[in-house]
PDB file of C-alpha atoms in Angstrom:
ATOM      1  CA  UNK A  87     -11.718  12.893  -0.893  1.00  0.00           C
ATOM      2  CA  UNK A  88     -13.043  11.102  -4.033  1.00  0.00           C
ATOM      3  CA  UNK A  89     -10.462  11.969  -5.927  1.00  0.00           C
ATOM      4  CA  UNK A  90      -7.823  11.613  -3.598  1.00  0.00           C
ATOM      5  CA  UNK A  91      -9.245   8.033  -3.139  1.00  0.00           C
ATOM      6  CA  UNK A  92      -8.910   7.389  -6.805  1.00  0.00           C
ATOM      7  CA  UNK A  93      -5.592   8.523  -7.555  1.00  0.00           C
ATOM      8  CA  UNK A  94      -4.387   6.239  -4.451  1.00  0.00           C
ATOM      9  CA  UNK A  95      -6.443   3.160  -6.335  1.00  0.00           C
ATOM     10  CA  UNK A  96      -4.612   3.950  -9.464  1.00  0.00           C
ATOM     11  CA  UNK A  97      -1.570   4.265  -7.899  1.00  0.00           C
ATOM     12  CA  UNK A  98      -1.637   0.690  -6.181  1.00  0.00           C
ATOM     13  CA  UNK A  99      -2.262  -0.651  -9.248  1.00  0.00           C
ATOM     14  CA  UNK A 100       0.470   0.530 -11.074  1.00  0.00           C
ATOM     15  CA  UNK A 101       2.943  -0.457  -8.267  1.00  0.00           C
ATOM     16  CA  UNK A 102       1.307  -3.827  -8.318  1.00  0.00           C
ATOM     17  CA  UNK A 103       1.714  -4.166 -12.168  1.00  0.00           C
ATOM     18  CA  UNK A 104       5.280  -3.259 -11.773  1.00  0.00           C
ATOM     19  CA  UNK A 105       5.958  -5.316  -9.198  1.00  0.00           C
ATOM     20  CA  UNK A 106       4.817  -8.214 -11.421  1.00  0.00           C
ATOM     21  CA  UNK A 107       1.581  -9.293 -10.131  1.00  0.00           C
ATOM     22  CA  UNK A 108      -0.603  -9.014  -6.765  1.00  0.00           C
ATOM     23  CA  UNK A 109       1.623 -12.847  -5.702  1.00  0.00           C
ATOM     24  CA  UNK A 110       4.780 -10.499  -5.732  1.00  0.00           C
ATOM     25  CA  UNK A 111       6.466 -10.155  -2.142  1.00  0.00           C
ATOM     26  CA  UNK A 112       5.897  -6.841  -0.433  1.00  0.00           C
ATOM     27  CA  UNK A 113       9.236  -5.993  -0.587  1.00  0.00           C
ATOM     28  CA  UNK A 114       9.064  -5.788  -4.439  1.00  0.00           C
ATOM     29  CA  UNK A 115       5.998  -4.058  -4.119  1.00  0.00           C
ATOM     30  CA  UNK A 116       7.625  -1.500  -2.406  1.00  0.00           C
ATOM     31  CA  UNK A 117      10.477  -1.439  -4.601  1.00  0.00           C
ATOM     32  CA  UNK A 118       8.167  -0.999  -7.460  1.00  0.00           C
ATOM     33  CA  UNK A 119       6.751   2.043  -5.843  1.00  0.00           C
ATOM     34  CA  UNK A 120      10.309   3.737  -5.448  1.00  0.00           C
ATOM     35  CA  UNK A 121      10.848   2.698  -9.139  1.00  0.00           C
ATOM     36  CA  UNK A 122       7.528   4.746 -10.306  1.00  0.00           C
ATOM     37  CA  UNK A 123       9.023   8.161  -8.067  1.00  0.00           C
ATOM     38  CA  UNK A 124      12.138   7.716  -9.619  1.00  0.00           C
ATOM     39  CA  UNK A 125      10.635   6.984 -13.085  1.00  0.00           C
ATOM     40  CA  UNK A 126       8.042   9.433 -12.793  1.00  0.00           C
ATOM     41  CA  UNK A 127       5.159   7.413 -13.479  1.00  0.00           C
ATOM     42  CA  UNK A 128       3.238   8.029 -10.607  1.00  0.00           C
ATOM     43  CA  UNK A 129      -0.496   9.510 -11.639  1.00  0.00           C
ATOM     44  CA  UNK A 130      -1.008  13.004 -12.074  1.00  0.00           C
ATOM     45  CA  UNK A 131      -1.568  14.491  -8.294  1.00  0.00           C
ATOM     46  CA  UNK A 132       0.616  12.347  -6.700  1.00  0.00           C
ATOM     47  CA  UNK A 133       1.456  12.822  -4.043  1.00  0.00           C
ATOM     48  CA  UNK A 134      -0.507  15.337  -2.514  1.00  0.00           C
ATOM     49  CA  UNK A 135       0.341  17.774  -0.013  1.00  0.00           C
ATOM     50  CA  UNK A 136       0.061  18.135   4.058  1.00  0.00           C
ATOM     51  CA  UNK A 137      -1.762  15.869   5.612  1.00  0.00           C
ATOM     52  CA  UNK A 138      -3.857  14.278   2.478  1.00  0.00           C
ATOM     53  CA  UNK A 139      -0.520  12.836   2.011  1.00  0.00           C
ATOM     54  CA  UNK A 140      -1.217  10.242   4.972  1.00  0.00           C
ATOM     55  CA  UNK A 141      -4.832   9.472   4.231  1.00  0.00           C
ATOM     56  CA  UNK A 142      -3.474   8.743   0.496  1.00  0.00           C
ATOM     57  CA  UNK A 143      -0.312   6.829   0.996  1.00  0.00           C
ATOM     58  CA  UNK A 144      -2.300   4.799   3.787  1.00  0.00           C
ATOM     59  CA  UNK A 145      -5.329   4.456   1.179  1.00  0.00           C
ATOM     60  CA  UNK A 146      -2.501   3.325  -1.428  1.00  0.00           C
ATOM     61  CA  UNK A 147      -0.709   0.487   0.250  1.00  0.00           C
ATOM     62  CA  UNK A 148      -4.550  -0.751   1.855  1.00  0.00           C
ATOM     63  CA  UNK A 149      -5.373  -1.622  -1.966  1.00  0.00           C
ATOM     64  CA  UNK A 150      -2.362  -3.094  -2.928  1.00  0.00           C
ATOM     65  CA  UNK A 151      -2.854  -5.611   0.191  1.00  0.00           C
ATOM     66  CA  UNK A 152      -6.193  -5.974  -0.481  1.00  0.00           C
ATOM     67  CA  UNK A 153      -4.577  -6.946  -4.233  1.00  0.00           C
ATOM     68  CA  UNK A 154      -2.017  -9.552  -2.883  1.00  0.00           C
ATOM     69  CA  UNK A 155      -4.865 -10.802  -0.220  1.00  0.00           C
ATOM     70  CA  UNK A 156      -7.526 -11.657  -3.033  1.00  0.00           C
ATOM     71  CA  UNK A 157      -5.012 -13.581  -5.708  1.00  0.00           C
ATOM     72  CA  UNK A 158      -4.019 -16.113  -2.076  1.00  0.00           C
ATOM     73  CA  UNK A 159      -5.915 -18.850  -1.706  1.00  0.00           C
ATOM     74  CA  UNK A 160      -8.472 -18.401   1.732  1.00  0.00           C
ATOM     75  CA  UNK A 161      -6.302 -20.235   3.965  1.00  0.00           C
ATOM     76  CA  UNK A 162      -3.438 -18.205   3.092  1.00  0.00           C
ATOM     77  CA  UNK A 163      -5.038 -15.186   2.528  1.00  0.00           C
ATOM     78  CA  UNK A 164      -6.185 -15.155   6.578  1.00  0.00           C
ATOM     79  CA  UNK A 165      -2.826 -16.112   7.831  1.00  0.00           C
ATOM     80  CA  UNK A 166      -1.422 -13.151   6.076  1.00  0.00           C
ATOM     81  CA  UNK A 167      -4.194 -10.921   7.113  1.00  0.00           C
ATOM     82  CA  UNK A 168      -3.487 -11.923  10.613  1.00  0.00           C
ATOM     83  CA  UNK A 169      -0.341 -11.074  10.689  1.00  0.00           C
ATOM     84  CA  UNK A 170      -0.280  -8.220   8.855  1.00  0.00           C
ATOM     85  CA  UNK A 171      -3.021  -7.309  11.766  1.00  0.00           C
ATOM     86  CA  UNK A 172      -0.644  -8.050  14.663  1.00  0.00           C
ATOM     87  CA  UNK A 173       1.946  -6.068  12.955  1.00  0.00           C
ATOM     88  CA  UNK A 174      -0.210  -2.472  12.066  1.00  0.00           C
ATOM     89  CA  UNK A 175      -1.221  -3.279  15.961  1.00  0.00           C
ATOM     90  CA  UNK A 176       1.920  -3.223  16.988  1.00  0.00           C
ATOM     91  CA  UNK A 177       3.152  -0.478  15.143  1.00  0.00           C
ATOM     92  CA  UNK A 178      -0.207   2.069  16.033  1.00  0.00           C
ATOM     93  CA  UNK A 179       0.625   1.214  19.891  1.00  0.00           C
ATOM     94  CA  UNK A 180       4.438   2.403  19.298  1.00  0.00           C
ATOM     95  CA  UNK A 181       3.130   5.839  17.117  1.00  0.00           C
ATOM     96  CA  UNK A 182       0.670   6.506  20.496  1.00  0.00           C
ATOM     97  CA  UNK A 183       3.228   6.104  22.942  1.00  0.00           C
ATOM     98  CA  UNK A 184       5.979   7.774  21.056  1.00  0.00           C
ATOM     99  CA  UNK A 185       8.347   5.114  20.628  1.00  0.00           C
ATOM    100  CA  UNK A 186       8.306   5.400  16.417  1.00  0.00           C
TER     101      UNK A 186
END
């Protein structure tokens, strides 16, 4: 799982360098990570197969987050968290009941 872990680190950071910076909008952030597929710069093991895939992608994007939350200032960096938390809520409660 170490490794796994690491090549989801390295990964965030490269989408986050592409992207332009941790203060770049999600939306390029995610646009950066299409760019590396479709460039091929992803790191070697990516992505991995069955369900590592999940644990990894959801390791990925939780660093790059953690990335954009640390270069905010503190006020900024909470409102962001908590909305960010009302939205994974939100989106957990529609995976258990089905509805995504």
């Amino acid at each position: 799982m170490s490794q796994l872990n690491d090549i989801a680190h390295e990964t965030a950071h490269r989408i986050v360098e592409q992207a332009g910076g941790p203060t770049a909008s999600f939306d390029a952030m995610s646009a950066a990570f299409k760019q590396l597929i479709v460039d091929g710069h992803l790191p070697i093991g990516w992505p991995p197969g069955g369900r590592a895939f999940h644990v990894a992608h959801a390791a990925m994007w939780s660093e790059v987050i953690r990335l954009q939350l640390a270069a905010l200032e503190p006020n900024e960096a909470s409102r962001r968290a908590m909305a960010l938390s009302a939205h994974l809520d939100y989106l957990h409660r529609g995976t258990l009941s089905g509805d995504r």
